[in-house]
PDB file of C-alpha atoms in Angstrom:
ATOM      1  CA  MET Z   1      39.730 139.618 178.124  1.00 38.00           C
ATOM      2  CA  LYS Z   2      41.859 137.325 180.285  1.00 41.00           C
ATOM      3  CA  SER Z   3      40.689 135.960 183.630  1.00 41.00           C
ATOM      4  CA  ASN Z   4      43.030 134.300 186.139  1.00 42.00           C
ATOM      5  CA  ASN Z   5      42.671 133.242 189.761  1.00 40.00           C
ATOM      6  CA  TYR Z   6      45.743 134.049 191.868  1.00 40.00           C
ATOM      7  CA  GLY Z   7      45.747 133.898 195.626  1.00 41.00           C
ATOM      8  CA  SER Z   8      42.878 135.776 197.213  1.00 40.00           C
ATOM      9  CA  GLY Z   9      41.168 137.177 194.129  1.00 41.00           C
ATOM     10  CA  ILE Z  10      40.269 136.827 190.486  1.00 37.00           C
ATOM     11  CA  TYR Z  11      41.461 139.609 188.235  1.00 38.00           C
ATOM     12  CA  ASN Z  12      39.851 140.488 184.924  1.00 40.00           C
ATOM     13  CA  GLU Z  13      41.985 142.868 182.966  1.00 43.00           C
ATOM     14  CA  THR Z  14      40.012 145.606 181.247  1.00 48.00           C
ATOM     15  CA  GLN Z  15      42.990 146.209 178.989  1.00 45.00           C
ATOM     16  CA  PRO Z  16      45.360 143.365 178.132  1.00 43.00           C
ATOM     17  CA  VAL Z  17      48.806 143.676 179.653  1.00 46.00           C
ATOM     18  CA  GLY Z  18      51.785 141.556 178.698  1.00 47.00           C
ATOM     19  CA  SER Z  19      51.539 138.469 176.555  1.00 41.00           C
ATOM     20  CA  ASP Z  20      50.345 135.003 177.476  1.00 43.00           C
ATOM     21  CA  GLU Z  21      53.710 133.706 176.254  1.00 43.00           C
ATOM     22  CA  GLY Z  22      55.527 135.693 178.937  1.00 44.00           C
ATOM     23  CA  ASN Z  23      53.074 134.637 181.640  1.00 43.00           C
ATOM     24  CA  ARG Z  24      53.478 130.878 181.204  1.00 42.00           C
ATOM     25  CA  LYS Z  25      56.273 128.563 182.222  1.00 44.00           C
ATOM     26  CA  ARG Z  26      56.862 125.016 181.016  1.00 42.00           C
ATOM     27  CA  ASN Z  27      56.345 122.454 183.761  1.00 42.00           C
ATOM     28  CA  ILE Z  28      59.376 120.232 184.464  1.00 47.00           C
ATOM     29  CA  LEU Z  29      57.261 117.128 183.857  1.00 51.00           C
ATOM     30  CA  GLY Z  30      56.480 117.887 180.232  1.00 54.00           C
ATOM     31  CA  ASP Z  31      53.912 119.774 178.175  1.00 57.00           C
ATOM     32  CA  ASN Z  32      51.735 120.927 181.066  1.00 65.00           C
ATOM     33  CA  LYS Z  33      51.834 124.688 181.374  1.00 74.00           C
ATOM     34  CA  MET Z  34      51.671 126.564 184.630  1.00 81.00           C
ATOM     35  CA  GLU Z  35      49.972 129.962 184.554  1.00 89.00           C
ATOM     36  CA  ARG Z  36      51.651 132.694 186.538  1.00 92.00           C
ATOM     37  CA  PRO Z  37      50.272 136.072 187.583  1.00 94.00           C
ATOM     38  CA  THR Z  38      51.555 139.045 185.614  1.00 95.00           C
ATOM     39  CA  ARG Z  39      53.760 141.628 187.289  1.00 96.00           C
ATOM     40  CA  GLU Z  40      50.852 144.060 186.974  1.00 96.00           C
ATOM     41  CA  GLN Z  41      48.588 141.707 188.909  1.00 96.00           C
ATOM     42  CA  ILE Z  42      51.208 141.118 191.608  1.00 96.00           C
ATOM     43  CA  HIS Z  43      51.869 144.839 192.111  1.00 97.00           C
ATOM     44  CA  MET Z  44      48.148 145.680 192.222  1.00 96.00           C
ATOM     45  CA  GLN Z  45      47.617 142.903 194.777  1.00 96.00           C
ATOM     46  CA  THR Z  46      50.545 144.300 196.784  1.00 97.00           C
ATOM     47  CA  ALA Z  47      49.032 147.811 196.673  1.00 97.00           C
ATOM     48  CA  SER Z  48      45.764 146.311 197.942  1.00 95.00           C
ATOM     49  CA  LEU Z  49      47.606 144.696 200.860  1.00 96.00           C
ATOM     50  CA  TRP Z  50      49.282 147.992 201.806  1.00 96.00           C
ATOM     51  CA  ALA Z  51      45.849 149.649 201.784  1.00 94.00           C
ATOM     52  CA  HIS Z  52      45.076 147.688 204.964  1.00 92.00           C
ATOM     53  CA  ARG Z  53      47.625 149.914 206.785  1.00 90.00           C
ATOM     54  CA  ALA Z  54      45.609 153.063 205.979  1.00 87.00           C
ATOM     55  CA  THR Z  55      44.598 155.087 209.027  1.00 82.00           C
ATOM     56  CA  CYS Z  56      41.914 157.197 207.311  1.00 75.00           C
ATOM     57  CA  LYS Z  57      38.602 156.696 209.145  1.00 71.00           C
ATOM     58  CA  LEU Z  58      36.490 156.846 205.970  1.00 67.00           C
ATOM     59  CA  SER Z  59      35.538 153.219 205.285  1.00 61.00           C
ATOM     60  CA  ASN Z  60      35.759 153.543 201.495  1.00 67.00           C
ATOM     61  CA  ARG Z  61      39.128 155.317 201.584  1.00 74.00           C
ATOM     62  CA  LYS Z  62      41.584 152.534 202.346  1.00 87.00           C
ATOM     63  CA  ILE Z  63      43.994 153.211 199.474  1.00 90.00           C
ATOM     64  CA  GLY Z  64      47.376 151.597 198.747  1.00 95.00           C
ATOM     65  CA  CYS Z  65      50.040 152.607 196.231  1.00 97.00           C
ATOM     66  CA  ILE Z  66      53.215 151.024 194.817  1.00 97.00           C
ATOM     67  CA  ILE Z  67      55.823 152.740 192.613  1.00 97.00           C
ATOM     68  CA  THR Z  68      58.093 150.472 190.554  1.00 97.00           C
ATOM     69  CA  THR Z  69      60.774 150.761 187.922  1.00 96.00           C
ATOM     70  CA  LYS Z  70      59.505 150.874 184.329  1.00 95.00           C
ATOM     71  CA  ASP Z  71      60.214 147.152 183.848  1.00 96.00           C
ATOM     72  CA  MET Z  72      58.334 146.426 187.117  1.00 96.00           C
ATOM     73  CA  ASN Z  73      61.227 144.333 188.461  1.00 96.00           C
ATOM     74  CA  ARG Z  74      61.834 146.549 191.492  1.00 95.00           C
ATOM     75  CA  ILE Z  75      59.522 148.241 193.990  1.00 96.00           C
ATOM     76  CA  LEU Z  76      60.851 151.733 194.671  1.00 96.00           C
ATOM     77  CA  SER Z  77      58.272 152.961 197.166  1.00 95.00           C
ATOM     78  CA  ILE Z  78      54.974 152.197 198.874  1.00 95.00           C
ATOM     79  CA  GLY Z  79      52.302 154.443 200.303  1.00 94.00           C
ATOM     80  CA  TYR Z  80      48.870 154.358 201.888  1.00 91.00           C
ATOM     81  CA  ASN Z  81      46.531 157.090 203.051  1.00 87.00           C
ATOM     82  CA  GLY Z  82      46.741 158.317 206.608  1.00 82.00           C
ATOM     83  CA  SER Z  83      47.870 161.020 208.991  1.00 74.00           C
ATOM     84  CA  PRO Z  84      51.201 162.816 208.411  1.00 72.00           C
ATOM     85  CA  THR Z  85      54.177 161.320 210.270  1.00 71.00           C
ATOM     86  CA  ALA Z  86      54.167 163.971 213.010  1.00 63.00           C
ATOM     87  CA  MET Z  87      50.465 163.436 213.787  1.00 66.00           C
ATOM     88  CA  PRO Z  88      48.800 160.620 215.763  1.00 56.00           C
ATOM     89  CA  ASN Z  89      47.270 157.879 213.594  1.00 62.00           C
ATOM     90  CA  ASP Z  90      43.785 158.725 214.860  1.00 67.00           C
ATOM     91  CA  SER Z  91      43.894 162.377 213.734  1.00 59.00           C
ATOM     92  CA  CYS Z  92      41.653 161.777 210.668  1.00 60.00           C
ATOM     93  CA  ARG Z  93      38.631 164.116 210.811  1.00 59.00           C
ATOM     94  CA  ASP Z  94      36.338 161.588 209.068  1.00 62.00           C
ATOM     95  CA  VAL Z  95      35.030 164.177 206.565  1.00 58.00           C
ATOM     96  CA  THR Z  96      34.922 163.322 202.848  1.00 62.00           C
ATOM     97  CA  GLY Z  97      37.248 165.700 201.019  1.00 64.00           C
ATOM     98  CA  GLY Z  98      38.557 167.202 204.256  1.00 61.00           C
ATOM     99  CA  CYS Z  99      39.781 164.423 206.529  1.00 62.00           C
ATOM    100  CA  GLY Z 100      43.318 165.834 206.711  1.00 63.00           C
ATOM    101  CA  CYS Z 101      45.018 162.591 205.677  1.00 73.00           C
ATOM    102  CA  LEU Z 102      47.789 162.333 203.108  1.00 80.00           C
ATOM    103  CA  HIS Z 103      46.803 160.391 200.013  1.00 86.00           C
ATOM    104  CA  ALA Z 104      48.535 157.094 199.232  1.00 92.00           C
ATOM    105  CA  GLU Z 105      50.139 158.636 196.126  1.00 93.00           C
ATOM    106  CA  GLN Z 106      51.525 161.541 198.162  1.00 91.00           C
ATOM    107  CA  ASN Z 107      53.094 159.182 200.706  1.00 89.00           C
ATOM    108  CA  ALA Z 108      54.653 156.975 198.007  1.00 94.00           C
ATOM    109  CA  ILE Z 109      55.994 159.928 195.991  1.00 92.00           C
ATOM    110  CA  ALA Z 110      57.476 161.529 199.128  1.00 89.00           C
ATOM    111  CA  MET Z 111      59.578 158.392 199.688  1.00 88.00           C
ATOM    112  CA  VAL Z 112      60.802 157.741 196.134  1.00 89.00           C
ATOM    113  CA  ASP Z 113      63.840 159.063 194.292  1.00 79.00           C
ATOM    114  CA  GLY Z 114      62.530 161.621 191.784  1.00 76.00           C
ATOM    115  CA  ILE Z 115      65.548 161.252 189.493  1.00 77.00           C
ATOM    116  CA  ILE Z 116      64.740 157.698 188.375  1.00 86.00           C
ATOM    117  CA  PRO Z 117      62.899 158.092 185.027  1.00 88.00           C
ATOM    118  CA  ASN Z 118      59.835 156.278 183.694  1.00 91.00           C
ATOM    119  CA  LYS Z 119      58.476 154.849 186.916  1.00 95.00           C
ATOM    120  CA  THR Z 120      55.197 152.908 187.042  1.00 97.00           C
ATOM    121  CA  MET Z 121      52.521 153.481 189.712  1.00 97.00           C
ATOM    122  CA  PHE Z 122      49.961 150.944 190.944  1.00 97.00           C
ATOM    123  CA  ILE Z 123      47.131 152.432 193.000  1.00 97.00           C
ATOM    124  CA  THR Z 124      43.900 150.934 194.235  1.00 95.00           C
ATOM    125  CA  MET Z 125      41.820 154.029 193.295  1.00 94.00           C
ATOM    126  CA  GLU Z 126      42.255 156.523 190.455  1.00 95.00           C
ATOM    127  CA  PRO Z 127      44.047 159.691 191.632  1.00 95.00           C
ATOM    128  CA  CYS Z 128      42.441 163.029 192.429  1.00 91.00           C
ATOM    129  CA  GLU Z 129      43.576 166.062 190.430  1.00 90.00           C
ATOM    130  CA  ALA Z 130      46.066 167.242 193.087  1.00 90.00           C
ATOM    131  CA  CYS Z 131      47.741 163.816 193.192  1.00 93.00           C
ATOM    132  CA  ALA Z 132      47.729 163.667 189.382  1.00 92.00           C
ATOM    133  CA  ASN Z 133      49.764 166.878 189.379  1.00 89.00           C
ATOM    134  CA  LEU Z 134      52.302 165.284 191.761  1.00 92.00           C
ATOM    135  CA  ILE Z 135      52.423 162.140 189.639  1.00 93.00           C
ATOM    136  CA  ALA Z 136      53.104 164.196 186.501  1.00 91.00           C
ATOM    137  CA  GLN Z 137      55.988 165.967 188.279  1.00 87.00           C
ATOM    138  CA  SER Z 138      57.537 162.717 189.550  1.00 90.00           C
ATOM    139  CA  ASN Z 139      58.825 160.993 186.392  1.00 89.00           C
ATOM    140  CA  ILE Z 140      55.988 158.460 186.487  1.00 94.00           C
ATOM    141  CA  SER Z 141      55.070 157.386 182.962  1.00 95.00           C
ATOM    142  CA  LYS Z 142      52.356 154.770 183.556  1.00 97.00           C
ATOM    143  CA  VAL Z 143      49.559 154.418 186.149  1.00 98.00           C
ATOM    144  CA  TYR Z 144      47.490 151.289 186.847  1.00 98.00           C
ATOM    145  CA  TYR Z 145      44.403 151.513 189.072  1.00 97.00           C
ATOM    146  CA  TYR Z 146      41.295 149.549 190.163  1.00 95.00           C
ATOM    147  CA  ASP Z 147      38.491 151.771 191.412  1.00 93.00           C
ATOM    148  CA  GLU Z 148      37.035 155.057 190.155  1.00 92.00           C
ATOM    149  CA  TYR Z 149      37.295 158.292 192.118  1.00 90.00           C
ATOM    150  CA  ARG Z 150      34.236 160.548 192.536  1.00 89.00           C
ATOM    151  CA  ASN Z 151      35.331 162.559 189.466  1.00 92.00           C
ATOM    152  CA  HIS Z 152      37.775 161.914 186.639  1.00 94.00           C
ATOM    153  CA  GLN Z 153      39.761 165.165 186.745  1.00 92.00           C
ATOM    154  CA  GLY Z 154      42.905 163.317 187.846  1.00 93.00           C
ATOM    155  CA  ILE Z 155      42.782 160.871 184.933  1.00 96.00           C
ATOM    156  CA  THR Z 156      42.065 163.727 182.528  1.00 94.00           C
ATOM    157  CA  ARG Z 157      45.121 165.593 183.853  1.00 92.00           C
ATOM    158  CA  LEU Z 158      47.390 162.536 183.573  1.00 95.00           C
ATOM    159  CA  ARG Z 159      46.327 161.894 179.980  1.00 95.00           C
ATOM    160  CA  ALA Z 160      46.935 165.561 179.119  1.00 94.00           C
ATOM    161  CA  CYS Z 161      50.461 165.120 180.514  1.00 93.00           C
ATOM    162  CA  GLY Z 162      51.077 162.081 178.283  1.00 94.00           C
ATOM    163  CA  ILE Z 163      50.977 159.527 181.104  1.00 95.00           C
ATOM    164  CA  GLU Z 164      49.619 156.113 180.130  1.00 97.00           C
ATOM    165  CA  ILE Z 165      46.569 155.072 182.187  1.00 97.00           C
ATOM    166  CA  ILE Z 166      45.405 151.465 182.518  1.00 97.00           C
ATOM    167  CA  ARG Z 167      42.408 150.419 184.587  1.00 96.00           C
ATOM    168  CA  LEU Z 168      42.436 146.835 185.824  1.00 94.00           C
ATOM    169  CA  SER Z 169      39.221 145.374 187.195  1.00 86.00           C
ATOM    170  CA  LYS Z 170      38.999 143.008 190.129  1.00 84.00           C
ATOM    171  CA  THR Z 171      36.201 140.534 190.620  1.00 67.00           C
TER     172      THR Z 171
END
C-alpha cells in the first residue's frame, strides 16, 4: 500500500493504481527523485473540491464527481449534488433519501457526451443503485470512489455490468 502527501491530504490507496515508475520524475540536479501525485489522486482531489459547491442541506451529503477520458488526460464533465437548474439553490428538503436534490453523478452525466467510450468516473461517495444504472448506460468503464454509501446495491449493480470499481481511501 502506497502513501503520499499531496497538497491538503494524505491518500492511502486501497488498491494500487499506476506504477511508481510512471509517478516519478528525475530531478534536473541529478539522482534525486520527485514524487508526483497520480492522475487518480488528482481527479479524486478535484472531485472533493467540487463537492464544496453542493447545495444539499444534509451535512454528510456534499458529493463531487468528475468524468474523464479513459486515459484520464481530459476532464469531460463535473457534477455535485444540489437542486435542479430551474429550482432555487435552497430548495433541498433536508430529508435523507428524499431531499429532492440531483446526485453528483446525475449532474455530471447530464453534461457529458454519451458517445465517447470508456470514460472514467471519480466520485467522493459510492453511487446509489439509481445512479449506478445511469453510469452503466453512459459508456463509463471504471469508477473510483472514497466513501461508502448506506448500502452497496450500486456497487453490486456496476460489477454486474462489468464496470471496474476501485475504492481509494483518504486519511
